[in-house]
Amino acid sequence: MIPSDTLGWGIARNCIREVYEYGLRLKAEIGEDKVYDFSLGNPSVPAPPQVKEAILKALEDPTLHDYTVAPGRPSLRKAISDQLNARCGVNTEYTDIYVTCGASAAVTSSIRALTRIGEEVVALAPHYPEYPVFTRTAGGKFVVCSLRREDLQLDEAALEAVLTEKTAVVLVNSPNNPAGSVLTEDSLKRLAAVLHKAQERFGHPIYIVSDEPYRELEYDGKQVPSPISFYENTVVCYSYSKSLSLPGERIGYCAVSDRAAEREKVFASVAGAARSYGYVNPPSLMQRVIEACVDLKPDVSTYKENRDILCSILDEVKMPYIHPDGAFYLFIRCPIPDAKEFCEHARKYGLLLVPSNDFGITGYARAAYCVKGEMIRRSLPAFRSLAQEYGLC
Ligand code: PLP
């Protein structure tokens, strides 16, 4: 909801930040070693050394601190489109790429670009908790469509049931924050088929906005397909926050599919929406860095090790969870229906988990395992006490 009073934007808190800030207070009170903070998705592996090299090189450029053109430097946009084409089997041009201040700016600009006042934005849930804020800021109506509860894959009937003639956008996020689940090629093909039918029925395009900051964070050789490979009316929103561990540097992009029905108009609208939010241009230094590092693959071994330690702890205390294939999040199935109550109880043992209520699904708790492996190991007794409280072990 757009607030009616001038200072109303400050009222609704981000559920993740709330737990994180509680954790800071708790650490100051009882000591850091007694708190097991699984609240925040801040990458815990350093940026690759090539990033530092690229920064040092960029410092020699006397035009470094100038404004750049709003969509980003053409040479960077070309490098990104080449990488995306090779990764996803598409044929974008540099003119389809709009470089942004991270995925947040990409998603919020795409939603505003594609949604008219009163139109509907459907998010597949569990969903990133900022999507309702991004949608309402654009004057859209936020609609939740649950994935299948047993495996978090597409539930076609559920999607068909929420699509209306007012549907403008479907928001997809895989690998998923909060669950770490990955939508399979089969799910994405079924999604495309449902949307093709709906476009025909309603007589206008429905766009997928595919939020993909975790696209390169996958384990066990799991394939992470992107909707852009299967559905023409797609805008990909990417970020280097997670894959290159650069969340504070604010860099990512929107890519409009080369097969989009109104390709040039969509791009112009994304650019206009970004302008309306006052983005001007993404950080000039980071544009140069990404151009040099665009093909780097993240080393996911630390996150994979963390995931395996956490899974083995949960297995040991018999606490059920959804096995994650990507990103650095894991969804614990709460032994009671009220996730908030469960997470409150967890705090007694110093365990900081985020309840799933603001992710558009009930009954789960998110654990972000982009933390020190040693902290995860030390959390075993706390998880055991929590599991014992619910008679799980
Ligand atoms: N989308 C999802 C699903 C995320 O998890 C995040 C960050 O955690 C973002 C978007 C925002 O990322 P960025 O730092 O690139 O703005």
mmCIF file of C-alpha atoms and ligand atoms in Angstrom:
data_model
loop_
_atom_site.group_PDB
_atom_site.id
_atom_site.type_symbol
_atom_site.label_atom_id
_atom_site.label_comp_id
_atom_site.label_asym_id
_atom_site.label_seq_id
_atom_site.Cartn_x
_atom_site.Cartn_y
_atom_site.Cartn_z
ATOM 1 C CA MET A 1 0.000 0.000 0.000
ATOM 2 C CA ILE A 2 1.281 3.482 -0.821
ATOM 3 C CA PRO A 3 1.127 5.296 2.534
ATOM 4 C CA SER A 4 -1.298 8.198 2.773
ATOM 5 C CA ASP A 5 0.707 10.198 5.306
ATOM 6 C CA THR A 6 4.055 11.742 4.409
ATOM 7 C CA LEU A 7 6.243 9.684 6.737
ATOM 8 C CA GLY A 8 4.304 6.435 6.267
ATOM 9 C CA TRP A 9 7.048 4.611 4.319
ATOM 10 C CA GLY A 10 8.940 4.042 7.556
ATOM 11 C CA ILE A 11 6.246 1.951 9.210
ATOM 12 C CA ALA A 12 6.548 -1.525 7.660
ATOM 13 C CA ARG A 13 9.857 -3.209 8.562
ATOM 14 C CA ASN A 14 11.810 -5.731 6.504
ATOM 15 C CA CYS A 15 11.374 -9.049 8.351
ATOM 16 C CA ILE A 16 14.977 -10.139 7.711
ATOM 17 C CA ARG A 17 16.542 -6.883 8.920
ATOM 18 C CA GLU A 18 14.379 -7.038 12.023
ATOM 19 C CA VAL A 19 15.805 -10.439 13.054
ATOM 20 C CA TYR A 20 19.326 -9.333 12.125
ATOM 21 C CA GLU A 21 19.084 -6.181 14.253
ATOM 22 C CA TYR A 22 17.674 -8.184 17.150
ATOM 23 C CA GLY A 23 20.746 -10.432 16.742
ATOM 24 C CA LEU A 24 23.118 -7.460 17.041
ATOM 25 C CA ARG A 25 21.483 -6.470 20.322
ATOM 26 C CA LEU A 26 21.519 -10.068 21.575
ATOM 27 C CA LYS A 27 25.219 -10.497 20.721
ATOM 28 C CA ALA A 28 26.052 -7.327 22.679
ATOM 29 C CA GLU A 29 24.031 -8.649 25.620
ATOM 30 C CA ILE A 30 25.021 -12.331 25.914
ATOM 31 C CA GLY A 31 28.163 -12.560 23.768
ATOM 32 C CA GLU A 32 28.705 -13.363 20.091
ATOM 33 C CA ASP A 33 29.658 -16.982 20.788
ATOM 34 C CA LYS A 34 26.187 -17.749 22.188
ATOM 35 C CA VAL A 35 24.286 -16.466 19.148
ATOM 36 C CA TYR A 36 23.793 -18.535 15.976
ATOM 37 C CA ASP A 37 22.790 -15.911 13.474
ATOM 38 C CA PHE A 38 21.225 -17.410 10.340
ATOM 39 C CA SER A 39 19.281 -14.240 9.487
ATOM 40 C CA LEU A 40 21.025 -12.324 6.711
ATOM 41 C CA GLY A 41 21.935 -13.203 3.107
ATOM 42 C CA ASN A 42 25.265 -11.397 3.131
ATOM 43 C CA PRO A 43 27.860 -13.382 1.110
ATOM 44 C CA SER A 44 30.497 -14.832 3.430
ATOM 45 C CA VAL A 45 33.157 -15.603 0.811
ATOM 46 C CA PRO A 46 35.381 -12.737 -0.354
ATOM 47 C CA ALA A 47 35.130 -11.258 -3.846
ATOM 48 C CA PRO A 48 37.520 -13.014 -6.282
ATOM 49 C CA PRO A 49 41.023 -11.439 -6.591
ATOM 50 C CA GLN A 50 40.294 -10.370 -10.187
ATOM 51 C CA VAL A 51 37.860 -7.800 -8.757
ATOM 52 C CA LYS A 52 40.642 -6.015 -6.867
ATOM 53 C CA GLU A 53 42.888 -6.102 -9.959
ATOM 54 C CA ALA A 54 40.093 -4.590 -12.048
ATOM 55 C CA ILE A 55 39.478 -1.864 -9.432
ATOM 56 C CA LEU A 56 43.171 -0.897 -9.414
ATOM 57 C CA LYS A 57 43.254 -0.764 -13.200
ATOM 58 C CA ALA A 58 40.075 1.335 -13.350
ATOM 59 C CA LEU A 59 41.614 3.898 -10.964
ATOM 60 C CA GLU A 60 44.051 4.866 -13.721
ATOM 61 C CA ASP A 61 41.235 6.055 -15.994
ATOM 62 C CA PRO A 62 40.910 9.867 -15.706
ATOM 63 C CA THR A 63 37.215 9.710 -16.721
ATOM 64 C CA LEU A 64 36.412 7.179 -13.977
ATOM 65 C CA HIS A 65 34.364 9.538 -11.856
ATOM 66 C CA ASP A 66 32.291 11.008 -14.694
ATOM 67 C CA TYR A 67 28.617 10.236 -15.233
ATOM 68 C CA THR A 68 28.171 7.393 -17.692
ATOM 69 C CA VAL A 69 25.254 7.007 -20.103
ATOM 70 C CA ALA A 70 22.174 5.870 -18.157
ATOM 71 C CA PRO A 71 21.905 2.264 -19.464
ATOM 72 C CA GLY A 72 25.599 1.628 -18.779
ATOM 73 C CA ARG A 73 28.752 1.690 -20.928
ATOM 74 C CA PRO A 74 28.102 0.053 -24.332
ATOM 75 C CA SER A 75 31.202 -2.166 -24.032
ATOM 76 C CA LEU A 76 29.917 -3.532 -20.703
ATOM 77 C CA ARG A 77 26.423 -4.097 -22.113
ATOM 78 C CA LYS A 78 27.950 -6.015 -25.030
ATOM 79 C CA ALA A 79 30.006 -8.184 -22.637
ATOM 80 C CA ILE A 80 26.866 -8.931 -20.575
ATOM 81 C CA SER A 81 24.722 -9.813 -23.591
ATOM 82 C CA ASP A 82 27.457 -12.157 -24.925
ATOM 83 C CA GLN A 83 27.640 -13.897 -21.533
ATOM 84 C CA LEU A 84 23.849 -14.192 -21.243
ATOM 85 C CA ASN A 85 23.520 -15.520 -24.802
ATOM 86 C CA ALA A 86 26.138 -18.208 -24.173
ATOM 87 C CA ARG A 87 24.590 -19.128 -20.799
ATOM 88 C CA CYS A 88 20.922 -19.238 -21.847
ATOM 89 C CA GLY A 89 20.973 -19.911 -25.596
ATOM 90 C CA VAL A 90 19.365 -16.581 -26.537
ATOM 91 C CA ASN A 91 20.315 -13.803 -28.971
ATOM 92 C CA THR A 92 20.158 -10.549 -27.052
ATOM 93 C CA GLU A 93 22.037 -7.487 -28.295
ATOM 94 C CA TYR A 94 23.777 -4.910 -26.171
ATOM 95 C CA THR A 95 20.747 -2.660 -26.746
ATOM 96 C CA ASP A 96 18.617 -5.116 -24.699
ATOM 97 C CA ILE A 97 20.777 -4.698 -21.599
ATOM 98 C CA TYR A 98 20.133 -1.990 -19.011
ATOM 99 C CA VAL A 99 22.764 -1.965 -16.262
ATOM 100 C CA THR A 100 21.350 -1.243 -12.795
ATOM 101 C CA CYS A 101 22.250 -0.731 -9.150
ATOM 102 C CA GLY A 102 21.820 -4.451 -8.366
ATOM 103 C CA ALA A 103 18.806 -6.743 -8.664
ATOM 104 C CA SER A 104 16.652 -4.523 -6.454
ATOM 105 C CA ALA A 105 16.845 -1.677 -8.958
ATOM 106 C CA ALA A 106 16.402 -4.127 -11.843
ATOM 107 C CA VAL A 107 13.266 -5.755 -10.402
ATOM 108 C CA THR A 108 11.659 -2.553 -9.180
ATOM 109 C CA SER A 109 12.302 -0.812 -12.538
ATOM 110 C CA SER A 110 10.988 -3.821 -14.498
ATOM 111 C CA ILE A 111 7.801 -4.009 -12.447
ATOM 112 C CA ARG A 112 7.138 -0.308 -12.877
ATOM 113 C CA ALA A 113 7.968 -0.544 -16.592
ATOM 114 C CA LEU A 114 5.491 -3.356 -17.250
ATOM 115 C CA THR A 115 2.627 -2.591 -14.866
ATOM 116 C CA ARG A 116 -0.075 0.040 -15.173
ATOM 117 C CA ILE A 117 -1.897 1.364 -12.096
ATOM 118 C CA GLY A 118 -4.287 -1.301 -10.826
ATOM 119 C CA GLU A 119 -2.756 -4.165 -12.832
ATOM 120 C CA GLU A 120 -1.674 -7.355 -11.117
ATOM 121 C CA VAL A 121 1.790 -8.721 -10.375
ATOM 122 C CA VAL A 122 1.775 -12.415 -9.492
ATOM 123 C CA ALA A 123 4.669 -13.751 -7.414
ATOM 124 C CA LEU A 124 5.424 -17.460 -7.201
ATOM 125 C CA ALA A 125 5.732 -18.178 -3.479
ATOM 126 C CA PRO A 126 7.800 -18.522 -1.415
ATOM 127 C CA HIS A 127 8.920 -15.108 -2.633
ATOM 128 C CA TYR A 128 11.472 -12.429 -1.768
ATOM 129 C CA PRO A 129 9.808 -10.170 0.829
ATOM 130 C CA GLU A 130 10.531 -6.913 -1.017
ATOM 131 C CA TYR A 131 8.315 -7.814 -4.013
ATOM 132 C CA PRO A 132 5.079 -6.507 -2.442
ATOM 133 C CA VAL A 133 6.837 -3.208 -1.684
ATOM 134 C CA PHE A 134 8.196 -2.945 -5.255
ATOM 135 C CA THR A 135 4.756 -3.757 -6.700
ATOM 136 C CA ARG A 136 2.743 -1.344 -4.595
ATOM 137 C CA THR A 137 5.215 1.468 -5.274
ATOM 138 C CA ALA A 138 4.439 0.974 -8.968
ATOM 139 C CA GLY A 139 0.689 1.164 -8.266
ATOM 140 C CA GLY A 140 0.214 -2.551 -8.953
ATOM 141 C CA LYS A 141 -1.773 -5.140 -7.014
ATOM 142 C CA PHE A 142 0.340 -7.897 -5.479
ATOM 143 C CA VAL A 143 -0.976 -11.449 -5.916
ATOM 144 C CA VAL A 144 0.601 -14.579 -4.426
ATOM 145 C CA CYS A 145 0.617 -17.957 -6.209
ATOM 146 C CA SER A 146 1.982 -20.842 -4.154
ATOM 147 C CA LEU A 147 4.344 -23.378 -5.620
ATOM 148 C CA ARG A 148 3.645 -27.063 -4.863
ATOM 149 C CA ARG A 149 4.241 -27.430 -1.150
ATOM 150 C CA GLU A 150 5.969 -30.825 -1.414
ATOM 151 C CA ASP A 151 8.742 -29.842 -3.867
ATOM 152 C CA LEU A 152 8.337 -26.096 -4.570
ATOM 153 C CA GLN A 153 7.809 -26.717 -8.296
ATOM 154 C CA LEU A 154 5.111 -25.064 -10.417
ATOM 155 C CA ASP A 155 1.496 -25.821 -9.594
ATOM 156 C CA GLU A 156 -0.201 -25.120 -12.944
ATOM 157 C CA ALA A 157 -3.735 -25.200 -11.543
ATOM 158 C CA ALA A 158 -2.818 -22.694 -8.823
ATOM 159 C CA LEU A 159 -1.301 -20.359 -11.416
ATOM 160 C CA GLU A 160 -4.252 -20.657 -13.804
ATOM 161 C CA ALA A 161 -6.554 -19.807 -10.906
ATOM 162 C CA VAL A 162 -4.875 -16.464 -10.141
ATOM 163 C CA LEU A 163 -4.307 -15.188 -13.698
ATOM 164 C CA THR A 164 -6.834 -12.555 -14.799
ATOM 165 C CA GLU A 165 -7.127 -10.067 -17.627
ATOM 166 C CA LYS A 166 -5.367 -7.614 -15.303
ATOM 167 C CA THR A 167 -2.248 -9.784 -14.912
ATOM 168 C CA ALA A 168 0.739 -7.853 -16.240
ATOM 169 C CA VAL A 169 3.723 -9.643 -14.674
ATOM 170 C CA VAL A 170 4.664 -12.986 -13.137
ATOM 171 C CA LEU A 171 7.654 -12.770 -10.797
ATOM 172 C CA VAL A 172 9.940 -15.802 -10.765
ATOM 173 C CA ASN A 173 12.987 -16.305 -8.535
ATOM 174 C CA SER A 174 15.168 -19.388 -8.965
ATOM 175 C CA PRO A 175 17.394 -20.378 -7.201
ATOM 176 C CA ASN A 176 15.027 -19.163 -4.578
ATOM 177 C CA ASN A 177 15.382 -16.841 -1.659
ATOM 178 C CA PRO A 178 14.110 -17.983 0.909
ATOM 179 C CA ALA A 179 14.051 -21.746 0.145
ATOM 180 C CA GLY A 180 17.185 -22.463 -1.940
ATOM 181 C CA SER A 181 15.004 -24.470 -4.333
ATOM 182 C CA VAL A 182 15.574 -24.459 -8.100
ATOM 183 C CA LEU A 183 12.767 -24.486 -10.688
ATOM 184 C CA THR A 184 13.361 -27.326 -13.126
ATOM 185 C CA GLU A 185 13.212 -27.062 -16.912
ATOM 186 C CA ASP A 186 9.939 -28.984 -16.711
ATOM 187 C CA SER A 187 8.445 -26.362 -14.348
ATOM 188 C CA LEU A 188 9.588 -23.507 -16.596
ATOM 189 C CA LYS A 189 8.172 -25.167 -19.719
ATOM 190 C CA ARG A 190 4.841 -25.704 -17.959
ATOM 191 C CA LEU A 191 4.944 -22.077 -16.788
ATOM 192 C CA ALA A 192 5.499 -20.915 -20.374
ATOM 193 C CA ALA A 193 2.593 -23.065 -21.605
ATOM 194 C CA VAL A 194 0.191 -21.642 -18.987
ATOM 195 C CA LEU A 195 1.228 -18.073 -19.837
ATOM 196 C CA HIS A 196 0.963 -18.646 -23.608
ATOM 197 C CA LYS A 197 -2.612 -19.805 -23.120
ATOM 198 C CA ALA A 198 -3.408 -16.853 -20.838
ATOM 199 C CA GLN A 199 -1.912 -14.333 -23.283
ATOM 200 C CA GLU A 200 -4.146 -15.740 -25.998
ATOM 201 C CA ARG A 201 -7.195 -15.692 -23.759
ATOM 202 C CA PHE A 202 -6.682 -12.118 -22.529
ATOM 203 C CA GLY A 203 -5.259 -10.706 -25.768
ATOM 204 C CA HIS A 204 -2.192 -8.997 -24.304
ATOM 205 C CA PRO A 205 1.341 -9.940 -23.298
ATOM 206 C CA ILE A 206 2.060 -11.198 -19.797
ATOM 207 C CA TYR A 207 5.696 -10.707 -18.832
ATOM 208 C CA ILE A 208 7.897 -12.876 -16.678
ATOM 209 C CA VAL A 209 10.251 -10.819 -14.547
ATOM 210 C CA SER A 210 12.906 -13.360 -13.636
ATOM 211 C CA ASP A 211 14.907 -12.312 -10.580
ATOM 212 C CA GLU A 212 18.151 -14.321 -10.848
ATOM 213 C CA PRO A 213 20.795 -13.067 -8.391
ATOM 214 C CA TYR A 214 21.616 -16.674 -7.415
ATOM 215 C CA ARG A 215 21.747 -18.094 -10.966
ATOM 216 C CA GLU A 216 25.393 -19.140 -10.633
ATOM 217 C CA LEU A 217 25.110 -20.485 -7.054
ATOM 218 C CA GLU A 218 24.179 -24.117 -7.659
ATOM 219 C CA TYR A 219 25.430 -27.350 -6.121
ATOM 220 C CA ASP A 220 26.002 -30.948 -7.188
ATOM 221 C CA GLY A 221 26.030 -30.017 -10.886
ATOM 222 C CA LYS A 222 22.351 -29.092 -10.702
ATOM 223 C CA GLN A 223 21.254 -27.208 -13.836
ATOM 224 C CA VAL A 224 19.732 -23.784 -13.222
ATOM 225 C CA PRO A 225 17.615 -22.964 -16.262
ATOM 226 C CA SER A 226 16.290 -19.437 -16.841
ATOM 227 C CA PRO A 227 12.776 -18.620 -18.053
ATOM 228 C CA ILE A 228 14.310 -16.526 -20.861
ATOM 229 C CA SER A 229 15.257 -19.800 -22.605
ATOM 230 C CA PHE A 230 11.618 -20.925 -22.739
ATOM 231 C CA TYR A 231 9.372 -17.869 -22.758
ATOM 232 C CA GLU A 232 9.745 -14.925 -25.104
ATOM 233 C CA ASN A 233 8.181 -12.188 -22.971
ATOM 234 C CA THR A 234 10.857 -12.304 -20.281
ATOM 235 C CA VAL A 235 12.948 -9.654 -18.569
ATOM 236 C CA VAL A 236 15.907 -11.132 -16.675
ATOM 237 C CA CYS A 237 17.057 -9.246 -13.579
ATOM 238 C CA TYR A 238 20.570 -10.175 -12.537
ATOM 239 C CA SER A 239 22.953 -9.041 -9.815
ATOM 240 C CA TYR A 240 26.646 -9.444 -9.023
ATOM 241 C CA SER A 241 25.867 -9.055 -5.290
ATOM 242 C CA LYS A 242 25.950 -12.800 -4.653
ATOM 243 C CA SER A 243 27.895 -14.396 -7.528
ATOM 244 C CA LEU A 244 30.882 -12.029 -7.132
ATOM 245 C CA SER A 245 30.228 -11.170 -3.442
ATOM 246 C CA LEU A 246 29.724 -7.455 -4.205
ATOM 247 C CA PRO A 247 26.444 -6.593 -2.435
ATOM 248 C CA GLY A 248 27.632 -3.204 -1.208
ATOM 249 C CA GLU A 249 28.784 -2.113 -4.655
ATOM 250 C CA ARG A 250 25.288 -2.103 -6.245
ATOM 251 C CA ILE A 251 25.644 -3.560 -9.729
ATOM 252 C CA GLY A 252 23.410 -5.803 -11.842
ATOM 253 C CA TYR A 253 21.259 -5.546 -14.970
ATOM 254 C CA CYS A 254 17.933 -5.989 -16.736
ATOM 255 C CA ALA A 255 17.977 -7.976 -19.983
ATOM 256 C CA VAL A 256 14.950 -7.818 -22.268
ATOM 257 C CA SER A 257 14.462 -10.975 -24.314
ATOM 258 C CA ASP A 258 15.316 -10.592 -28.002
ATOM 259 C CA ARG A 259 12.012 -12.396 -28.688
ATOM 260 C CA ALA A 260 9.831 -10.102 -26.521
ATOM 261 C CA ALA A 261 6.667 -8.925 -28.255
ATOM 262 C CA GLU A 262 7.498 -5.252 -27.811
ATOM 263 C CA ARG A 263 11.245 -5.541 -27.329
ATOM 264 C CA GLU A 264 12.233 -1.905 -27.931
ATOM 265 C CA LYS A 265 9.238 -0.459 -26.129
ATOM 266 C CA VAL A 266 9.908 -2.683 -23.112
ATOM 267 C CA PHE A 267 13.543 -1.584 -23.005
ATOM 268 C CA ALA A 268 12.533 2.090 -23.258
ATOM 269 C CA SER A 269 10.012 1.591 -20.476
ATOM 270 C CA VAL A 270 12.601 -0.065 -18.195
ATOM 271 C CA ALA A 271 14.917 2.890 -18.856
ATOM 272 C CA GLY A 272 12.118 5.373 -18.147
ATOM 273 C CA ALA A 273 11.122 3.562 -14.957
ATOM 274 C CA ALA A 274 14.736 3.522 -13.695
ATOM 275 C CA ARG A 275 14.920 7.242 -14.469
ATOM 276 C CA SER A 276 11.692 7.850 -12.565
ATOM 277 C CA TYR A 277 13.284 6.241 -9.491
ATOM 278 C CA GLY A 278 16.264 8.586 -9.846
ATOM 279 C CA TYR A 279 18.934 5.957 -10.574
ATOM 280 C CA VAL A 280 20.824 8.157 -13.134
ATOM 281 C CA ASN A 281 23.547 5.552 -13.828
ATOM 282 C CA PRO A 282 24.992 2.543 -12.002
ATOM 283 C CA PRO A 283 28.373 3.053 -10.255
ATOM 284 C CA SER A 284 30.977 3.880 -12.864
ATOM 285 C CA LEU A 285 33.813 2.026 -11.102
ATOM 286 C CA MET A 286 31.758 -1.164 -10.879
ATOM 287 C CA GLN A 287 30.764 -0.952 -14.547
ATOM 288 C CA ARG A 288 34.456 -1.245 -15.425
ATOM 289 C CA VAL A 289 35.015 -4.027 -12.893
ATOM 290 C CA ILE A 290 32.136 -6.139 -14.179
ATOM 291 C CA GLU A 291 33.282 -5.720 -17.761
ATOM 292 C CA ALA A 292 36.607 -7.258 -16.730
ATOM 293 C CA CYS A 293 35.001 -10.004 -14.612
ATOM 294 C CA VAL A 294 31.823 -10.838 -16.537
ATOM 295 C CA ASP A 295 32.816 -14.445 -17.262
ATOM 296 C CA LEU A 296 34.047 -15.334 -13.763
ATOM 297 C CA LYS A 297 32.323 -18.292 -12.148
ATOM 298 C CA PRO A 298 31.897 -18.147 -8.356
ATOM 299 C CA ASP A 299 33.630 -20.713 -6.178
ATOM 300 C CA VAL A 300 30.653 -22.288 -4.406
ATOM 301 C CA SER A 301 32.663 -24.835 -2.403
ATOM 302 C CA THR A 302 32.335 -22.920 0.911
ATOM 303 C CA TYR A 303 28.569 -22.551 0.591
ATOM 304 C CA LYS A 304 28.221 -26.194 -0.398
ATOM 305 C CA GLU A 305 30.235 -27.261 2.638
ATOM 306 C CA ASN A 306 28.071 -25.026 4.867
ATOM 307 C CA ARG A 307 24.909 -26.465 3.368
ATOM 308 C CA ASP A 308 26.119 -29.999 4.018
ATOM 309 C CA ILE A 309 27.048 -29.236 7.653
ATOM 310 C CA LEU A 310 23.647 -27.641 8.304
ATOM 311 C CA CYS A 311 21.777 -30.515 6.628
ATOM 312 C CA SER A 312 23.670 -33.082 8.670
ATOM 313 C CA ILE A 313 22.828 -31.203 11.909
ATOM 314 C CA LEU A 314 19.137 -31.059 10.990
ATOM 315 C CA ASP A 315 19.198 -34.749 10.036
ATOM 316 C CA GLU A 316 20.807 -35.580 13.370
ATOM 317 C CA VAL A 317 18.137 -33.750 15.395
ATOM 318 C CA LYS A 318 15.369 -34.990 13.066
ATOM 319 C CA MET A 319 14.201 -31.533 12.087
ATOM 320 C CA PRO A 320 12.595 -31.706 8.620
ATOM 321 C CA TYR A 321 13.608 -29.277 5.856
ATOM 322 C CA ILE A 322 13.553 -28.810 2.080
ATOM 323 C CA HIS A 323 16.892 -29.894 0.648
ATOM 324 C CA PRO A 324 18.379 -26.828 -1.097
ATOM 325 C CA ASP A 325 20.003 -27.093 -4.544
ATOM 326 C CA GLY A 326 21.104 -23.488 -4.919
ATOM 327 C CA ALA A 327 21.527 -20.008 -3.363
ATOM 328 C CA PHE A 328 22.545 -20.105 0.316
ATOM 329 C CA TYR A 329 19.230 -20.541 2.082
ATOM 330 C CA LEU A 330 17.451 -23.507 3.601
ATOM 331 C CA PHE A 331 13.785 -23.832 4.558
ATOM 332 C CA ILE A 332 13.081 -25.665 7.824
ATOM 333 C CA ARG A 333 9.581 -27.149 8.111
ATOM 334 C CA CYS A 334 8.253 -25.820 11.427
ATOM 335 C CA PRO A 335 6.818 -28.496 13.718
ATOM 336 C CA ILE A 336 3.926 -26.111 14.543
ATOM 337 C CA PRO A 337 1.784 -24.110 12.080
ATOM 338 C CA ASP A 338 2.887 -20.725 13.444
ATOM 339 C CA ALA A 339 6.368 -19.988 12.068
ATOM 340 C CA LYS A 340 6.668 -16.783 14.091
ATOM 341 C CA GLU A 341 6.081 -18.663 17.323
ATOM 342 C CA PHE A 342 8.623 -21.311 16.297
ATOM 343 C CA CYS A 343 11.274 -18.658 15.511
ATOM 344 C CA GLU A 344 10.543 -16.936 18.833
ATOM 345 C CA HIS A 345 11.214 -20.234 20.626
ATOM 346 C CA ALA A 346 14.424 -20.685 18.625
ATOM 347 C CA ARG A 347 15.682 -17.349 19.982
ATOM 348 C CA LYS A 348 15.729 -18.857 23.493
ATOM 349 C CA TYR A 349 18.627 -21.015 22.310
ATOM 350 C CA GLY A 350 20.354 -18.146 20.501
ATOM 351 C CA LEU A 351 19.161 -19.429 17.087
ATOM 352 C CA LEU A 352 18.147 -16.627 14.735
ATOM 353 C CA LEU A 353 15.840 -17.811 11.947
ATOM 354 C CA VAL A 354 13.412 -15.797 9.805
ATOM 355 C CA PRO A 355 9.734 -16.903 9.879
ATOM 356 C CA SER A 356 8.199 -17.514 6.453
ATOM 357 C CA ASN A 357 5.104 -15.324 6.887
ATOM 358 C CA ASP A 358 6.512 -12.433 4.833
ATOM 359 C CA PHE A 359 7.673 -14.874 2.125
ATOM 360 C CA GLY A 360 4.032 -15.585 1.209
ATOM 361 C CA ILE A 361 3.914 -19.071 2.752
ATOM 362 C CA THR A 362 3.196 -20.330 6.249
ATOM 363 C CA GLY A 363 4.950 -22.907 8.401
ATOM 364 C CA TYR A 364 8.640 -22.532 7.459
ATOM 365 C CA ALA A 365 11.716 -20.852 8.928
ATOM 366 C CA ARG A 366 14.556 -19.593 6.724
ATOM 367 C CA ALA A 367 18.173 -20.289 7.649
ATOM 368 C CA ALA A 368 20.786 -18.321 5.662
ATOM 369 C CA TYR A 369 23.961 -20.420 5.709
ATOM 370 C CA CYS A 370 26.304 -17.830 4.149
ATOM 371 C CA VAL A 371 28.014 -17.705 7.550
ATOM 372 C CA LYS A 372 31.154 -19.178 9.099
ATOM 373 C CA GLY A 373 31.158 -22.998 8.955
ATOM 374 C CA GLU A 374 32.479 -23.029 12.502
ATOM 375 C CA MET A 375 29.336 -21.172 13.731
ATOM 376 C CA ILE A 376 27.112 -23.743 12.021
ATOM 377 C CA ARG A 377 29.012 -26.579 13.720
ATOM 378 C CA ARG A 378 28.666 -24.888 17.125
ATOM 379 C CA SER A 379 24.901 -24.516 16.634
ATOM 380 C CA LEU A 380 24.238 -28.280 16.954
ATOM 381 C CA PRO A 381 23.336 -28.213 20.713
ATOM 382 C CA ALA A 382 21.003 -25.253 20.135
ATOM 383 C CA PHE A 383 19.211 -27.079 17.297
ATOM 384 C CA ARG A 384 19.054 -30.209 19.449
ATOM 385 C CA SER A 385 17.434 -28.317 22.346
ATOM 386 C CA LEU A 386 14.911 -26.752 19.975
ATOM 387 C CA ALA A 387 14.091 -30.115 18.397
ATOM 388 C CA GLN A 388 13.724 -31.710 21.832
ATOM 389 C CA GLU A 389 11.294 -28.988 22.874
ATOM 390 C CA TYR A 390 9.012 -30.164 20.038
ATOM 391 C CA GLY A 391 9.617 -33.866 20.685
ATOM 392 C CA LEU A 392 11.444 -34.370 17.367
ATOM 393 C CA CYS A 393 14.403 -36.174 18.918
HETATM 394 N N1 PLP B 1 16.208 -10.568 -5.251
HETATM 395 C C1 PLP B 1 16.457 -11.562 -4.409
HETATM 396 C C2 PLP B 1 15.717 -12.833 -4.571
HETATM 397 C C3 PLP B 1 17.394 -11.409 -3.384
HETATM 398 O O1 PLP B 1 17.630 -12.411 -2.541
HETATM 399 C C4 PLP B 1 18.080 -10.174 -3.263
HETATM 400 C C5 PLP B 1 19.032 -9.955 -2.170
HETATM 401 O O2 PLP B 1 19.153 -10.677 -1.229
HETATM 402 C C6 PLP B 1 17.785 -9.174 -4.176
HETATM 403 C C7 PLP B 1 16.854 -9.397 -5.156
HETATM 404 C C8 PLP B 1 18.474 -7.853 -4.103
HETATM 405 O O3 PLP B 1 19.782 -7.979 -4.556
HETATM 406 P P1 PLP B 1 20.708 -6.747 -4.867
HETATM 407 O O4 PLP B 1 21.718 -6.678 -3.780
HETATM 408 O O5 PLP B 1 21.360 -7.075 -6.147
HETATM 409 O O6 PLP B 1 19.866 -5.542 -4.956
#
